[in-house]
Amino acid sequence: MSFGNDPFDSLTIPDGTTVEEYDLVTEGNVMIGGQSTVEFGVRARNILAGERVQFGGSIEAERDCRLDVWCEVADNVLVGKDAYLGERVHIGGQLLVAGDLDIGDDVTVEEGFEANGWIVIRNPVSSLVFYFIILSHLLQVNESEAASEFVQEIAAEAENNTDDADTDSNDVMMIVIPRGATVSDDIWQVSTPASIGDDCRLHGNVRAASITVGCDTNLFGSLRARGDIDIDKRTRIHGDVTTRNGAVSISAGARIRGDVVCDNLQLHDDAEVYGTIRASGEVNIVHAPIADE
């Protein structure tokens, strides 16, 4: 996965991501910027969270889990391999680690913990804190290429610790939640662009700088952006689609069960809008191509 100039420059939801009974579920990895609120539980391959991230449910990591300082988890943390917890992390349930546990100072686990491997208690700073310090410094001095390489090296290191039977690391998808985001059953709110992949099933209203939604995705909520909104083929949006200053593009077979408000609109004639369309600029109807004989 390419992170571009900044690993947290977009909310990225990869193909096949679902929300199941208030859990955010993906077969890939999850990377969450600092000071974000994720009211779901999270189930993924590897989970990496920055400082002061709040989780409203449990965490289940098939492999490694890294939580930076002051993170809070409302329920259990279950880790299939190794866990790394920064200082003053609070876990409201149990902590169960199949591998090694690297734990910082003043960590609270309400219902106790168990690790099958080595247990290392650090004081005062975790290696995960250094990861974010280095990354932040590289971005501040405009070393975006070096920052991107650094993140890719961390991801590659995590993948190198997996079993030989695991799939190629190049095929691993990743959910990226930007710094300061709010993610819940009601809203996905970020100040960055948002990209939602194919075959996803999500709940909540999406608020972002701009939004792209892949094909065959089912979103139970509205879309609102300052810029453009692009909706791919056969996607269902159960809510309004609104942009303040941008254009809306709706592809063939898409279904919008709400109003569409935008500047310019491109609408395929095989798409359906079950609401009012208000476009202050140009409206372009795209006709279905004639099938080749």
Tab-separated table of C-alpha atoms in Angstrom:
chain	number	residue	atom	x	y	z
A	1	MET	CA	0.000	0.000	0.000
A	2	SER	CA	1.324	3.443	-0.879
A	3	PHE	CA	0.954	6.087	1.812
A	4	GLY	CA	1.874	9.080	-0.381
A	5	ASN	CA	3.468	12.066	1.338
A	6	ASP	CA	1.838	11.544	4.736
A	7	PRO	CA	0.776	8.168	6.151
A	8	PHE	CA	-2.268	9.854	7.700
A	9	ASP	CA	-3.275	12.142	4.826
A	10	SER	CA	-6.520	10.258	4.145
A	11	LEU	CA	-9.140	8.065	5.755
A	12	THR	CA	-8.590	4.811	3.883
A	13	ILE	CA	-11.044	1.918	4.082
A	14	PRO	CA	-9.808	-1.044	1.993
A	15	ASP	CA	-11.901	-3.496	-0.010
A	16	GLY	CA	-14.110	-5.860	1.938
A	17	THR	CA	-14.166	-3.914	5.212
A	18	THR	CA	-17.321	-4.434	7.279
A	19	VAL	CA	-18.885	-3.280	10.514
A	20	GLU	CA	-20.279	-6.318	12.338
A	21	GLU	CA	-22.226	-5.765	15.572
A	22	TYR	CA	-20.279	-2.609	16.426
A	23	ASP	CA	-16.907	-4.128	15.497
A	24	LEU	CA	-14.761	-2.788	12.672
A	25	VAL	CA	-13.539	-5.894	10.854
A	26	THR	CA	-10.847	-6.281	8.197
A	27	GLU	CA	-8.549	-9.080	7.047
A	28	GLY	CA	-5.719	-6.540	6.801
A	29	ASN	CA	-4.069	-4.124	9.213
A	30	VAL	CA	-5.363	-1.047	11.073
A	31	MET	CA	-3.295	2.115	11.631
A	32	ILE	CA	-4.852	4.904	13.741
A	33	GLY	CA	-3.468	8.410	14.214
A	34	GLY	CA	-3.162	9.959	17.646
A	35	GLN	CA	-6.043	11.557	19.569
A	36	SER	CA	-8.678	9.693	17.566
A	37	THR	CA	-11.878	8.167	18.909
A	38	VAL	CA	-12.953	4.760	17.591
A	39	GLU	CA	-16.202	3.807	19.269
A	40	PHE	CA	-16.152	0.376	17.621
A	41	GLY	CA	-14.233	-2.652	18.672
A	42	VAL	CA	-11.527	-3.542	16.131
A	43	ARG	CA	-10.686	-6.936	14.631
A	44	ALA	CA	-7.712	-7.061	12.258
A	45	ARG	CA	-4.370	-8.681	11.478
A	46	ASN	CA	-2.076	-6.053	13.065
A	47	ILE	CA	-3.322	-2.994	14.990
A	48	LEU	CA	-1.221	0.138	15.517
A	49	ALA	CA	-2.621	3.129	17.455
A	50	GLY	CA	-0.999	6.484	18.227
A	51	GLU	CA	-1.189	8.395	21.488
A	52	ARG	CA	-4.504	8.966	23.303
A	53	VAL	CA	-6.628	6.830	20.987
A	54	GLN	CA	-9.891	5.719	22.596
A	55	PHE	CA	-11.579	2.428	21.668
A	56	GLY	CA	-15.223	1.883	22.582
A	57	GLY	CA	-15.054	-1.912	22.382
A	58	SER	CA	-12.568	-4.760	22.394
A	59	ILE	CA	-9.435	-5.270	20.296
A	60	GLU	CA	-8.655	-8.555	18.561
A	61	ALA	CA	-5.357	-8.678	16.681
A	62	GLU	CA	-4.520	-11.848	14.800
A	63	ARG	CA	-0.835	-10.945	15.058
A	64	ASP	CA	0.685	-7.885	16.782
A	65	CYS	CA	-0.946	-5.006	18.652
A	66	ARG	CA	0.834	-1.716	19.457
A	67	LEU	CA	-0.887	0.917	21.622
A	68	ASP	CA	0.876	4.223	22.283
A	69	VAL	CA	0.762	6.241	25.524
A	70	TRP	CA	-2.561	7.126	27.163
A	71	CYS	CA	-4.633	4.838	24.899
A	72	GLU	CA	-7.888	3.567	26.385
A	73	VAL	CA	-9.693	0.342	25.494
A	74	ALA	CA	-13.151	-0.184	26.972
A	75	ASP	CA	-13.100	-3.996	26.832
A	76	ASN	CA	-10.694	-6.897	26.274
A	77	VAL	CA	-7.476	-6.910	24.241
A	78	LEU	CA	-6.730	-10.267	22.581
A	79	VAL	CA	-3.442	-10.587	20.691
A	80	GLY	CA	-2.371	-13.576	18.584
A	81	LYS	CA	1.355	-12.785	18.713
A	82	ASP	CA	3.150	-9.909	20.472
A	83	ALA	CA	1.748	-6.838	22.266
A	84	TYR	CA	3.455	-3.471	22.887
A	85	LEU	CA	1.746	-1.075	25.315
A	86	GLY	CA	2.927	2.459	26.042
A	87	GLU	CA	2.805	4.275	29.356
A	88	ARG	CA	-0.552	4.827	31.080
A	89	VAL	CA	-2.558	2.657	28.716
A	90	HIS	CA	-5.885	1.665	30.265
A	91	ILE	CA	-7.681	-1.601	29.392
A	92	GLY	CA	-11.176	-2.075	30.796
A	93	GLY	CA	-11.192	-5.867	30.441
A	94	GLN	CA	-8.592	-8.623	30.131
A	95	LEU	CA	-5.289	-8.576	28.248
A	96	LEU	CA	-4.472	-11.956	26.686
A	97	VAL	CA	-1.259	-12.237	24.638
A	98	ALA	CA	-0.187	-15.425	22.885
A	99	GLY	CA	3.403	-14.191	22.436
A	100	ASP	CA	5.600	-11.614	24.191
A	101	LEU	CA	4.263	-8.647	26.149
A	102	ASP	CA	6.255	-5.393	26.164
A	103	ILE	CA	4.501	-3.080	28.623
A	104	GLY	CA	5.149	0.476	29.770
A	105	ASP	CA	4.917	2.139	33.154
A	106	ASP	CA	1.596	2.697	34.948
A	107	VAL	CA	-0.491	0.523	32.599
A	108	THR	CA	-3.880	-0.482	34.033
A	109	VAL	CA	-5.575	-3.767	33.083
A	110	GLU	CA	-8.846	-4.021	35.013
A	111	GLU	CA	-9.348	-7.797	34.755
A	112	GLY	CA	-5.764	-9.010	34.686
A	113	PHE	CA	-3.378	-10.117	31.960
A	114	GLU	CA	-1.721	-13.260	30.664
A	115	ALA	CA	1.159	-13.708	28.241
A	116	ASN	CA	2.636	-16.986	27.030
A	117	GLY	CA	6.005	-15.471	26.110
A	118	TRP	CA	8.423	-12.986	27.691
A	119	ILE	CA	7.033	-10.097	29.753
A	120	VAL	CA	9.142	-6.912	29.697
A	121	ILE	CA	8.127	-3.915	31.823
A	122	ARG	CA	9.666	-0.691	30.529
A	123	ASN	CA	10.217	2.677	32.125
A	124	PRO	CA	9.730	5.278	30.871
A	125	VAL	CA	9.456	5.228	27.045
A	126	SER	CA	8.277	2.547	24.615
A	127	SER	CA	9.723	1.798	21.219
A	128	LEU	CA	6.340	2.673	19.730
A	129	VAL	CA	6.646	6.216	21.093
A	130	PHE	CA	9.956	6.553	19.258
A	131	TYR	CA	8.273	5.422	16.018
A	132	PHE	CA	5.808	8.288	16.212
A	133	ILE	CA	8.430	10.825	17.350
A	134	ILE	CA	10.632	9.960	14.367
A	135	LEU	CA	7.696	9.997	11.961
A	136	SER	CA	6.442	13.360	13.251
A	137	HIS	CA	9.918	14.879	12.982
A	138	LEU	CA	10.378	13.696	9.399
A	139	LEU	CA	7.046	15.229	8.390
A	140	GLN	CA	7.808	18.519	10.175
A	141	VAL	CA	11.061	18.966	8.243
A	142	ASN	CA	9.312	18.105	4.953
A	143	GLU	CA	11.127	14.791	4.548
A	144	SER	CA	7.966	13.195	3.164
A	145	GLU	CA	9.826	10.582	1.112
A	146	ALA	CA	11.839	9.485	4.145
A	147	ALA	CA	8.647	9.361	6.250
A	148	SER	CA	6.962	7.134	3.684
A	149	GLU	CA	9.976	4.799	3.586
A	150	PHE	CA	10.035	4.680	7.409
A	151	VAL	CA	6.381	3.609	7.631
A	152	GLN	CA	6.881	0.988	4.930
A	153	GLU	CA	9.869	-0.404	6.836
A	154	ILE	CA	7.770	-0.715	10.009
A	155	ALA	CA	5.034	-2.512	8.072
A	156	ALA	CA	7.610	-4.785	6.422
A	157	GLU	CA	9.138	-5.589	9.818
A	158	ALA	CA	5.740	-6.622	11.137
A	159	GLU	CA	5.144	-8.819	8.117
A	160	ASN	CA	8.591	-10.427	8.435
A	161	ASN	CA	7.610	-11.636	11.900
A	162	THR	CA	4.717	-13.662	10.523
A	163	ASP	CA	4.689	-17.374	9.784
A	164	ASP	CA	6.114	-18.607	6.482
A	165	ALA	CA	2.678	-19.758	5.402
A	166	ASP	CA	1.278	-16.213	5.489
A	167	THR	CA	0.404	-14.382	2.308
A	168	ASP	CA	2.695	-11.927	0.544
A	169	SER	CA	2.950	-8.615	2.466
A	170	ASN	CA	2.273	-6.722	-0.757
A	171	ASP	CA	-1.272	-8.107	-0.664
A	172	VAL	CA	-1.982	-6.888	2.884
A	173	MET	CA	-4.640	-4.191	3.068
A	174	MET	CA	-4.666	-1.482	5.710
A	175	ILE	CA	-7.309	0.714	7.297
A	176	VAL	CA	-5.789	4.143	7.942
A	177	ILE	CA	-7.652	6.473	10.339
A	178	PRO	CA	-6.135	9.981	10.407
A	179	ARG	CA	-5.146	11.859	13.526
A	180	GLY	CA	-8.027	13.418	15.427
A	181	ALA	CA	-10.703	11.359	13.662
A	182	THR	CA	-14.023	10.260	15.130
A	183	VAL	CA	-15.313	6.836	14.065
A	184	SER	CA	-18.583	5.436	15.389
A	185	ASP	CA	-21.817	3.772	14.346
A	186	ASP	CA	-23.197	7.285	13.731
A	187	ILE	CA	-20.334	9.129	12.041
A	188	TRP	CA	-16.952	8.791	10.326
A	189	GLN	CA	-15.547	12.309	10.630
A	190	VAL	CA	-12.126	13.412	9.394
A	191	SER	CA	-10.575	16.641	8.131
A	192	THR	CA	-8.787	14.801	5.306
A	193	PRO	CA	-10.044	13.123	2.117
A	194	ALA	CA	-11.764	9.748	2.576
A	195	SER	CA	-11.451	6.684	0.351
A	196	ILE	CA	-13.783	3.698	0.782
A	197	GLY	CA	-12.994	0.526	-1.160
A	198	ASP	CA	-15.071	-2.086	-2.987
A	199	ASP	CA	-17.459	-4.573	-1.355
A	200	CYS	CA	-17.567	-2.749	1.992
A	201	ARG	CA	-20.512	-2.680	4.392
A	202	LEU	CA	-20.402	0.305	6.730
A	203	HIS	CA	-22.710	2.176	9.102
A	204	GLY	CA	-22.489	5.903	9.801
A	205	ASN	CA	-22.431	9.282	8.095
A	206	VAL	CA	-19.129	10.097	6.355
A	207	ARG	CA	-17.781	13.655	6.741
A	208	ALA	CA	-14.531	14.471	4.945
A	209	ALA	CA	-12.735	16.934	2.679
A	210	SER	CA	-13.592	14.769	-0.340
A	211	ILE	CA	-14.996	11.255	-0.679
A	212	THR	CA	-14.553	8.365	-3.087
A	213	VAL	CA	-16.576	5.166	-2.713
A	214	GLY	CA	-15.717	1.970	-4.592
A	215	CYS	CA	-18.093	-0.396	-6.374
A	216	ASP	CA	-20.580	-2.789	-4.738
A	217	THR	CA	-20.304	-1.039	-1.356
A	218	ASN	CA	-23.279	-0.651	0.993
A	219	LEU	CA	-23.175	2.452	3.206
A	220	PHE	CA	-25.961	3.030	5.731
A	221	GLY	CA	-25.495	6.753	6.156
A	222	SER	CA	-24.984	9.992	4.284
A	223	LEU	CA	-21.963	11.483	2.505
A	224	ARG	CA	-20.940	15.104	3.055
A	225	ALA	CA	-17.762	16.733	1.766
A	226	ARG	CA	-16.291	20.142	1.071
A	227	GLY	CA	-14.974	18.914	-2.273
A	228	ASP	CA	-15.819	16.223	-4.821
A	229	ILE	CA	-17.749	13.016	-4.156
A	230	ASP	CA	-17.318	10.006	-6.489
A	231	ILE	CA	-19.582	6.951	-6.206
A	232	ASP	CA	-18.634	3.872	-8.205
A	233	LYS	CA	-20.770	1.202	-9.863
A	234	ARG	CA	-23.585	-0.638	-8.028
A	235	THR	CA	-22.903	1.064	-4.706
A	236	ARG	CA	-25.797	1.791	-2.344
A	237	ILE	CA	-25.865	4.968	-0.245
A	238	HIS	CA	-28.732	4.974	2.276
A	239	GLY	CA	-28.714	8.716	2.903
A	240	ASP	CA	-28.084	12.124	1.365
A	241	VAL	CA	-25.059	13.011	-0.781
A	242	THR	CA	-24.000	16.627	-0.229
A	243	THR	CA	-20.965	18.669	-1.220
A	244	ARG	CA	-20.352	22.302	-0.386
A	245	ASN	CA	-18.136	23.358	-3.304
A	246	GLY	CA	-17.494	20.234	-5.344
A	247	ALA	CA	-18.931	17.956	-7.983
A	248	VAL	CA	-20.754	14.649	-7.537
A	249	SER	CA	-20.235	11.695	-9.882
A	250	ILE	CA	-22.610	8.706	-9.690
A	251	SER	CA	-21.739	5.655	-11.792
A	252	ALA	CA	-23.881	2.990	-13.443
A	253	GLY	CA	-26.086	0.897	-11.193
A	254	ALA	CA	-25.519	3.072	-8.112
A	255	ARG	CA	-28.519	3.759	-5.877
A	256	ILE	CA	-28.814	6.892	-3.723
A	257	ARG	CA	-31.660	6.669	-1.222
A	258	GLY	CA	-31.666	10.359	-0.353
A	259	ASP	CA	-31.141	13.840	-1.800
A	260	VAL	CA	-28.157	14.934	-3.906
A	261	VAL	CA	-26.899	18.513	-3.437
A	262	CYS	CA	-23.847	19.723	-5.329
A	263	ASP	CA	-22.340	22.205	-7.772
A	264	ASN	CA	-21.812	20.045	-10.880
A	265	LEU	CA	-23.360	16.597	-11.282
A	266	GLN	CA	-22.430	13.660	-13.499
A	267	LEU	CA	-25.128	10.994	-13.357
A	268	HIS	CA	-25.191	7.730	-15.274
A	269	ASP	CA	-28.600	7.003	-16.785
A	270	ASP	CA	-28.567	3.564	-15.139
A	271	ALA	CA	-28.123	5.093	-11.661
A	272	GLU	CA	-31.106	5.922	-9.445
A	273	VAL	CA	-31.659	8.747	-6.974
A	274	TYR	CA	-34.611	8.282	-4.607
A	275	GLY	CA	-34.758	11.931	-3.586
A	276	THR	CA	-34.360	15.501	-4.790
A	277	ILE	CA	-31.443	16.580	-6.979
A	278	ARG	CA	-30.208	20.170	-6.544
A	279	ALA	CA	-27.239	21.125	-8.712
A	280	SER	CA	-26.261	24.790	-9.012
A	281	GLY	CA	-23.932	24.141	-11.958
A	282	GLU	CA	-23.891	21.712	-14.880
A	283	VAL	CA	-25.777	18.411	-14.955
A	284	ASN	CA	-24.326	15.785	-17.281
A	285	ILE	CA	-26.284	12.585	-17.922
A	286	VAL	CA	-23.991	9.754	-19.017
A	287	HIS	CA	-25.755	7.256	-21.287
A	288	ALA	CA	-25.058	3.540	-21.137
A	289	PRO	CA	-22.712	2.412	-23.929
A	290	ILE	CA	-24.113	0.203	-26.683
A	291	ALA	CA	-23.100	-3.405	-26.153
A	292	ASP	CA	-20.758	-4.834	-28.761
A	293	GLU	CA	-22.438	-7.255	-31.091
